[in-house]
PDB file of C-alpha atoms in Angstrom:
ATOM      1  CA  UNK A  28       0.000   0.000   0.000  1.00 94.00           C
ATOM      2  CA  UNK A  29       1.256   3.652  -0.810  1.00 97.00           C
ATOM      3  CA  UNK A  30       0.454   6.072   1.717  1.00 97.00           C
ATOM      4  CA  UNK A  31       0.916   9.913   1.335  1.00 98.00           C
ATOM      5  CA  UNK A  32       1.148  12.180   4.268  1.00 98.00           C
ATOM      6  CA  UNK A  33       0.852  16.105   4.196  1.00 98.00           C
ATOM      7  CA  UNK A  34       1.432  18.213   7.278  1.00 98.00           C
ATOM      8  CA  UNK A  35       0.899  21.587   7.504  1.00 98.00           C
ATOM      9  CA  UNK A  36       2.294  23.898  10.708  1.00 97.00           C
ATOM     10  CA  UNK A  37       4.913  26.142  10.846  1.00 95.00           C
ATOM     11  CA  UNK A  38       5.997  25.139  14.451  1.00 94.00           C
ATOM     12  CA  UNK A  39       7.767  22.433  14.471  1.00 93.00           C
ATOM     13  CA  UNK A  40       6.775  21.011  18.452  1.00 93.00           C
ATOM     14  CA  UNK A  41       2.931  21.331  17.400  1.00 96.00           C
ATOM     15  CA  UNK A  42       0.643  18.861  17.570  1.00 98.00           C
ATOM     16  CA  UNK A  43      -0.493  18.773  14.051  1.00 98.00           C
ATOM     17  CA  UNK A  44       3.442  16.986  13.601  1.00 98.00           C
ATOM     18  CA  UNK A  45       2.652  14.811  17.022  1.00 98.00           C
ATOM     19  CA  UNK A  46      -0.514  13.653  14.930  1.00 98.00           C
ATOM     20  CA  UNK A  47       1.752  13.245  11.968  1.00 98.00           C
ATOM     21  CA  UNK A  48       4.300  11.744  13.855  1.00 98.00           C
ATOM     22  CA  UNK A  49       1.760   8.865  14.913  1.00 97.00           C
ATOM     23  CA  UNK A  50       0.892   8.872  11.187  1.00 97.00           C
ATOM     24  CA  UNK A  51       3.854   7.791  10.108  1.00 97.00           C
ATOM     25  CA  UNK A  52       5.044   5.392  12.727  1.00 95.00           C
ATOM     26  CA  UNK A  53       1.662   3.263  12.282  1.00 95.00           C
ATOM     27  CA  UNK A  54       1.858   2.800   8.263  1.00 95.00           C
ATOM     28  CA  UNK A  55       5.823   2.626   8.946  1.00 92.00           C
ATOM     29  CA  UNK A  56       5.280  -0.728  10.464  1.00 81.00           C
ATOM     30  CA  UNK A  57       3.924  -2.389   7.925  1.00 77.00           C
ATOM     31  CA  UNK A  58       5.691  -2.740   4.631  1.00 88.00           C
ATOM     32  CA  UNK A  59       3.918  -0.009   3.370  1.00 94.00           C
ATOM     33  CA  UNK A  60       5.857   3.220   0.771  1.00 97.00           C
ATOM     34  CA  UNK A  61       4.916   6.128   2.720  1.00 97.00           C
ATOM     35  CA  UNK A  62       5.400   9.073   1.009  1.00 98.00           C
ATOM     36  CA  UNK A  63       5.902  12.297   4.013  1.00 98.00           C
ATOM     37  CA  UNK A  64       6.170  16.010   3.221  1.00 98.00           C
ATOM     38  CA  UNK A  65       6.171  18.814   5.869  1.00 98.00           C
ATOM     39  CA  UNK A  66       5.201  21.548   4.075  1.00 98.00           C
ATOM     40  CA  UNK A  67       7.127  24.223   5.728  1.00 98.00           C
ATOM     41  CA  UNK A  68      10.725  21.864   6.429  1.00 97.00           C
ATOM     42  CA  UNK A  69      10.783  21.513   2.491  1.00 97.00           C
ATOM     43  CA  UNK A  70       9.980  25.150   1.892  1.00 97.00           C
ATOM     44  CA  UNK A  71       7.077  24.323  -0.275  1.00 97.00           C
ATOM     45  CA  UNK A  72       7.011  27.454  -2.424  1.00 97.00           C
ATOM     46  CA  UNK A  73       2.555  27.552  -2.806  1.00 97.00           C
ATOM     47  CA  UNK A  74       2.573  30.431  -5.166  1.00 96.00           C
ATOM     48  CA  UNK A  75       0.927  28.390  -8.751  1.00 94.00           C
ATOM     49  CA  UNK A  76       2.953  30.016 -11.431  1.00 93.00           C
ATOM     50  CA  UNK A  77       0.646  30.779 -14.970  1.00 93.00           C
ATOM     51  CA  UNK A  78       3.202  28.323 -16.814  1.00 91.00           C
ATOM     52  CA  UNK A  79       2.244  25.614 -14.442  1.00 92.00           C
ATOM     53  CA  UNK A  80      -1.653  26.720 -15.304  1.00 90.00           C
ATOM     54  CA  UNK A  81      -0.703  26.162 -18.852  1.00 90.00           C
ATOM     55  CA  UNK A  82       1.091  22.817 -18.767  1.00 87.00           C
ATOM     56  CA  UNK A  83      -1.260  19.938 -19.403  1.00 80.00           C
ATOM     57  CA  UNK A  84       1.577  17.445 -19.193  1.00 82.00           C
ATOM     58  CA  UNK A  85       3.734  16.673 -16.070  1.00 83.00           C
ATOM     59  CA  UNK A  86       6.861  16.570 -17.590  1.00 83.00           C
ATOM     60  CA  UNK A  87       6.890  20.815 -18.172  1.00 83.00           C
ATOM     61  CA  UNK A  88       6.560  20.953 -14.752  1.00 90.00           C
ATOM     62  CA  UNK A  89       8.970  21.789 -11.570  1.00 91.00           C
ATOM     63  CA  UNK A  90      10.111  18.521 -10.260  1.00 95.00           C
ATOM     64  CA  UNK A  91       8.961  18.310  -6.837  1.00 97.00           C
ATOM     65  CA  UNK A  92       5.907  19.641  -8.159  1.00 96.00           C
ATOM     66  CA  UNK A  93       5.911  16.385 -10.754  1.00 96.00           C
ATOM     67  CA  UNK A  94       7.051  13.655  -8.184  1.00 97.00           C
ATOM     68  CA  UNK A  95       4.632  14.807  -5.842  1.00 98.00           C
ATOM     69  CA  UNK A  96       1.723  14.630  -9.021  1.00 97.00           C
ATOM     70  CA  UNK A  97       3.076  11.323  -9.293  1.00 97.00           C
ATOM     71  CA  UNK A  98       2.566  10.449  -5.627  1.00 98.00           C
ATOM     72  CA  UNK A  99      -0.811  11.680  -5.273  1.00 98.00           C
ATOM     73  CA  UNK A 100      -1.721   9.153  -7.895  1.00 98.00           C
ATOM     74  CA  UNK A 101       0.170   6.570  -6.754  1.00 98.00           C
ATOM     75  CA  UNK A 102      -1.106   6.760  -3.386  1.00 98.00           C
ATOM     76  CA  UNK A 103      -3.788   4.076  -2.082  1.00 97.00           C
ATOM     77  CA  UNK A 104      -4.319   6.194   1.542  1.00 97.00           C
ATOM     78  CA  UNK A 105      -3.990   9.885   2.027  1.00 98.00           C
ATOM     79  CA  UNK A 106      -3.423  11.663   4.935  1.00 98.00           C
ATOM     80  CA  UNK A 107      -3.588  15.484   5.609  1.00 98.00           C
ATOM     81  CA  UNK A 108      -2.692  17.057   8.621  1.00 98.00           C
ATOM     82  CA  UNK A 109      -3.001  20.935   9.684  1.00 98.00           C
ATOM     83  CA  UNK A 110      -5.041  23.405  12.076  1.00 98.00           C
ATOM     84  CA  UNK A 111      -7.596  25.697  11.874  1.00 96.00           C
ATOM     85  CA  UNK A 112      -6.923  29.184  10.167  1.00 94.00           C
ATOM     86  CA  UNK A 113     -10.179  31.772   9.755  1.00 91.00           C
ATOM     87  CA  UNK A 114     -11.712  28.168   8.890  1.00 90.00           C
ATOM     88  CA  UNK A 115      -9.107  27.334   6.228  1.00 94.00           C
ATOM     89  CA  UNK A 116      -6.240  25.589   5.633  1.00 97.00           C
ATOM     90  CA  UNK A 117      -2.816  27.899   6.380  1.00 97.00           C
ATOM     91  CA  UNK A 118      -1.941  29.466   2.687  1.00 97.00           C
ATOM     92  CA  UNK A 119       0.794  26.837   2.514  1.00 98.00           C
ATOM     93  CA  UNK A 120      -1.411  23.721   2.378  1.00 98.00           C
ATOM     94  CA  UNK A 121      -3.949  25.777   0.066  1.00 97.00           C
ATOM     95  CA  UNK A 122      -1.260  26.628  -2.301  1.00 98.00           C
ATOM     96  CA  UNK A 123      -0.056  22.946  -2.174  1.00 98.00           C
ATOM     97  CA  UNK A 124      -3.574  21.759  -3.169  1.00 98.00           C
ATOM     98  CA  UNK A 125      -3.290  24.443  -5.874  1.00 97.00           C
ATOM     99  CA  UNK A 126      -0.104  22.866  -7.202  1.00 97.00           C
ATOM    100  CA  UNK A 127      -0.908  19.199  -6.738  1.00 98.00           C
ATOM    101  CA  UNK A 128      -4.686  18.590  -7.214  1.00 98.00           C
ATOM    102  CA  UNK A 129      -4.451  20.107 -10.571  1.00 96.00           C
ATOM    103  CA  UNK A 130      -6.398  19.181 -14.017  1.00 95.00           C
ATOM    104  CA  UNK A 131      -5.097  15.675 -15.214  1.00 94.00           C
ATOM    105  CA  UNK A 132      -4.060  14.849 -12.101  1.00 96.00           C
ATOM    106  CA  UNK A 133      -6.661  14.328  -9.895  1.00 98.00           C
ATOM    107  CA  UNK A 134      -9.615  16.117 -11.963  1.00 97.00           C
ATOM    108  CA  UNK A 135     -10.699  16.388 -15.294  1.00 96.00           C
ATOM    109  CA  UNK A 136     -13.222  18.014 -17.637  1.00 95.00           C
ATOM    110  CA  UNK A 137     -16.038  16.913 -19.307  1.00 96.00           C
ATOM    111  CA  UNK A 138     -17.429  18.072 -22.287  1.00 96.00           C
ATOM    112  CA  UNK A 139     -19.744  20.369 -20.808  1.00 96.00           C
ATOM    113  CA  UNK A 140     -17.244  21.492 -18.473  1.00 94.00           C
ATOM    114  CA  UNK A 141     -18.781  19.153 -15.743  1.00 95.00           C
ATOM    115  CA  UNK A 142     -15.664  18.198 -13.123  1.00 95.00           C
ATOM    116  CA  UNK A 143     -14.605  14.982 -13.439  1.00 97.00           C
ATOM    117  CA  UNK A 144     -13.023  12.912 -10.477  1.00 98.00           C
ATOM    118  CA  UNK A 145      -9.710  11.120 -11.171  1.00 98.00           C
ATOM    119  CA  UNK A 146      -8.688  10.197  -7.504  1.00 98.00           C
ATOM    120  CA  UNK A 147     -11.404   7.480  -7.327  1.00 97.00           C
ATOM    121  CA  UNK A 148     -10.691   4.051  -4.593  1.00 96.00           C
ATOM    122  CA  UNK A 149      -8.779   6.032  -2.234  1.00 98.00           C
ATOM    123  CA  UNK A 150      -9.308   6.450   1.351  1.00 98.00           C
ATOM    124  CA  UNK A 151      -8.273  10.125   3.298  1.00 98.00           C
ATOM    125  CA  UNK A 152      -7.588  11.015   6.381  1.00 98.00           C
ATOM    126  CA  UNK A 153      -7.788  14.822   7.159  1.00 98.00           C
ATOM    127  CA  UNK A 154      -6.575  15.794  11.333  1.00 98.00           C
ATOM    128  CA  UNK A 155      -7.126  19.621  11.895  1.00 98.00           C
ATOM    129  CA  UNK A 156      -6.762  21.198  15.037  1.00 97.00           C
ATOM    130  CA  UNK A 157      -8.578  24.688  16.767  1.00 95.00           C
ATOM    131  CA  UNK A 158      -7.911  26.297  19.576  1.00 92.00           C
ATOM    132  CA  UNK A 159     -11.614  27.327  19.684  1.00 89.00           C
ATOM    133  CA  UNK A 160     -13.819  25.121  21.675  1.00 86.00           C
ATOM    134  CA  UNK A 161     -16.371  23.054  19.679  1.00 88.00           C
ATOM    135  CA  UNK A 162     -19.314  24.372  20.545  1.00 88.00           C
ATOM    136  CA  UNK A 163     -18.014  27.927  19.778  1.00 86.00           C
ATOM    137  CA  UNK A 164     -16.785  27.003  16.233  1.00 82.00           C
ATOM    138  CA  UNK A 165     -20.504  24.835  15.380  1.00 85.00           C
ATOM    139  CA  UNK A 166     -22.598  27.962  16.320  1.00 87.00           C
ATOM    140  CA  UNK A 167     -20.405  30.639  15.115  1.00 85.00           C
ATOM    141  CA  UNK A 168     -19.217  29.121  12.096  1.00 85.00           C
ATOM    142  CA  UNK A 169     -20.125  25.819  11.269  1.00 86.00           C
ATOM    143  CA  UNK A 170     -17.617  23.738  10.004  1.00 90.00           C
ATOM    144  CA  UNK A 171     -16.516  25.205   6.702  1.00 92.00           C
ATOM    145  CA  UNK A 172     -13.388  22.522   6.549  1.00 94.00           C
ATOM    146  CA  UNK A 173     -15.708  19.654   6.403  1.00 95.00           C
ATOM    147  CA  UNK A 174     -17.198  20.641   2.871  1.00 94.00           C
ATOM    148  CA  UNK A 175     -14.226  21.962   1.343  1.00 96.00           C
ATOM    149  CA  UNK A 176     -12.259  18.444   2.358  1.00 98.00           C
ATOM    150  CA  UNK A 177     -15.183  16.245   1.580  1.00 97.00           C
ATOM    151  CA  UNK A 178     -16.653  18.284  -1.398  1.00 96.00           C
ATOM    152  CA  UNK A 179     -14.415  20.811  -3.005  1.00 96.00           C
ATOM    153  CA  UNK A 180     -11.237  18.949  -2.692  1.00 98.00           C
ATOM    154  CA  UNK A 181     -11.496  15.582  -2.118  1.00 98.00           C
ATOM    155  CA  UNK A 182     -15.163  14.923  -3.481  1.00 97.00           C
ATOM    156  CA  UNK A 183     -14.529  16.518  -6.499  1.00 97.00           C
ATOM    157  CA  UNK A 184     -11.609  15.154  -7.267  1.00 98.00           C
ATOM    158  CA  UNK A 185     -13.634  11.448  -6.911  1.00 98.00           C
ATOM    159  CA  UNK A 186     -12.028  10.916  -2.946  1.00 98.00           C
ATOM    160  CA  UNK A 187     -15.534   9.773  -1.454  1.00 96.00           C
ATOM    161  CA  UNK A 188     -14.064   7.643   1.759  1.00 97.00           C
ATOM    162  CA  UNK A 189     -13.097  10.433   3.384  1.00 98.00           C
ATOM    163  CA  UNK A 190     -13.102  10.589   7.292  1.00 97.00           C
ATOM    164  CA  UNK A 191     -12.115  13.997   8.962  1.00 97.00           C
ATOM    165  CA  UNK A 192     -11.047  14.217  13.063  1.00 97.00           C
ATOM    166  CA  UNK A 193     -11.099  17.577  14.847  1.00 97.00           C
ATOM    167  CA  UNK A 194      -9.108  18.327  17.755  1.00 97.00           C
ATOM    168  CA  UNK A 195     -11.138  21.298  19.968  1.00 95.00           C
ATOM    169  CA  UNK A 196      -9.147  23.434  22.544  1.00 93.00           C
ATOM    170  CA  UNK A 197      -5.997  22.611  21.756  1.00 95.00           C
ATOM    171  CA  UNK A 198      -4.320  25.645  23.017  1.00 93.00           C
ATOM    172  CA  UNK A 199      -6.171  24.907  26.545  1.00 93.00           C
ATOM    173  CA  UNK A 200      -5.579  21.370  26.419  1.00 94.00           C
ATOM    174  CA  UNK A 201      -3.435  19.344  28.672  1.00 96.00           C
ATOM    175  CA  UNK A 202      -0.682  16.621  28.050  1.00 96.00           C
ATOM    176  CA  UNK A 203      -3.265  14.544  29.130  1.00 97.00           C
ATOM    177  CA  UNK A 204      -5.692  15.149  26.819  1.00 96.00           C
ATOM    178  CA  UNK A 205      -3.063  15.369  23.919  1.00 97.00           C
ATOM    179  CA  UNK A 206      -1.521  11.645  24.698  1.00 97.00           C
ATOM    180  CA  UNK A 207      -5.499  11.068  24.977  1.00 98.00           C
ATOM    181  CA  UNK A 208      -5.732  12.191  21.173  1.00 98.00           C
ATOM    182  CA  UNK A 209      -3.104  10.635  19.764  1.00 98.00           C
ATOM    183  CA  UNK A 210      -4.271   7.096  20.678  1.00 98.00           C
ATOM    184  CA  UNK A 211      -7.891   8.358  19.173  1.00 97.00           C
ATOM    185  CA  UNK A 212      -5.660   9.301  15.737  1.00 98.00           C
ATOM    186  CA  UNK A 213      -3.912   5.968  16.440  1.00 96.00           C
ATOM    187  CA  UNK A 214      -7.627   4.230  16.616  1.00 96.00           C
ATOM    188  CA  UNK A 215      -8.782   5.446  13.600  1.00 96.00           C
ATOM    189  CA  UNK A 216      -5.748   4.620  11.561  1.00 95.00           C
ATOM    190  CA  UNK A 217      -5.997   0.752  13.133  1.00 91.00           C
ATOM    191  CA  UNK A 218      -9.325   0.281  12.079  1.00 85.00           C
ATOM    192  CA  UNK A 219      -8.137   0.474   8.152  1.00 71.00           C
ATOM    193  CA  UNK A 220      -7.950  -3.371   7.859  1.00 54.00           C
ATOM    194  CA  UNK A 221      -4.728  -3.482   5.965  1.00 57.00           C
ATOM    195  CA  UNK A 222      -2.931  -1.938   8.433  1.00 52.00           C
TER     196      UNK A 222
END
């Protein structure tokens, strides 16, 4: 199996890289080609030049850019990792997606310029974390990462096992409750029956 794991957090002691951390140990194990990038150690430039826009073929394009491509399709599990900014992704992950989901990768168009998946039989993982408590974010806000994992990214891109864990509080939260949350991130993995 071919895993591919994406973190997102520019401090390197936080605990979207404990969760990722756990990530990678579990499908380590096994005998598993787990692909890892940490957005911010690479220096992951997320600005989506025009030329890259232009290219419909992989080989025009930068090579990280083109491995990674490569990856992404390769990849039977994918896992994405990051917190909670204004109810985004941080700009890095967002210009990663920009980069990486692109057309003839992991979408297409139809005809009638209906989006067509290309990601189809995989199975993601997406961890964020908030510092805001649950109940706060639901009433306030909703949960706009939910639909643009599930439906503008992943759905649309034909991704349609997707399962999604929030972490609440985090900033408040103990070393209690973090070990606590790692096992739960641990839990879910396990259940995936190859694993």
């Amino acid at each position: 199996m071919k895993i591919l794991i994406v973190v997102c957090n520019s401090h390197r002691s936080s605990f979207n890289h404990a969760i990722a951390e756990v990530v990678r140990k579990i499908y380590d194990k096994t005998d598993n080609i787990v692909y890892f990038h940490d957005l911010y150690e690479e220096g992951f430039k997320p600005i989506l030049p025009q030329k890259e826009i232009d290219s419909r073929t992989l080989e025009k394009l930068d090579i990280y850019v083109k491995r990674t491509c490569k990856e992404l399709i390769e990849s039977d599990v994918l896992v994405f990792i990051h917190p909670n900014w204004w109810g985004m992704p941080p700009a890095l992950m967002k210009g990663w997606i920009d980069r990486i989901f692109r057309q003839g990768v992991a979408y297409k168009f139809d005809a009638l310029g209906k989006a067509i998946g290309l990601l189809e039989n995989k199975k993601a993982y997406v961890f964020n974390t908030a510092n805001t408590p649950k109940e706060v974010e639901e009433k306030l806000y909703g949960d706009p990462l939910d639909n643009l994992w599930k439906n503008c990214i992943l759905g649309m891109c034909g991704v349609t096992d997707v399962e999604r864990v929030v972490f609440y509080g985090v900033i408040r939260s103990t070393d209690e409750m973090r070990e606590k949350w790692l096992l739960k991130v641990q839990e879910v993995l396990e259940e995936e029956e190859e694993i």
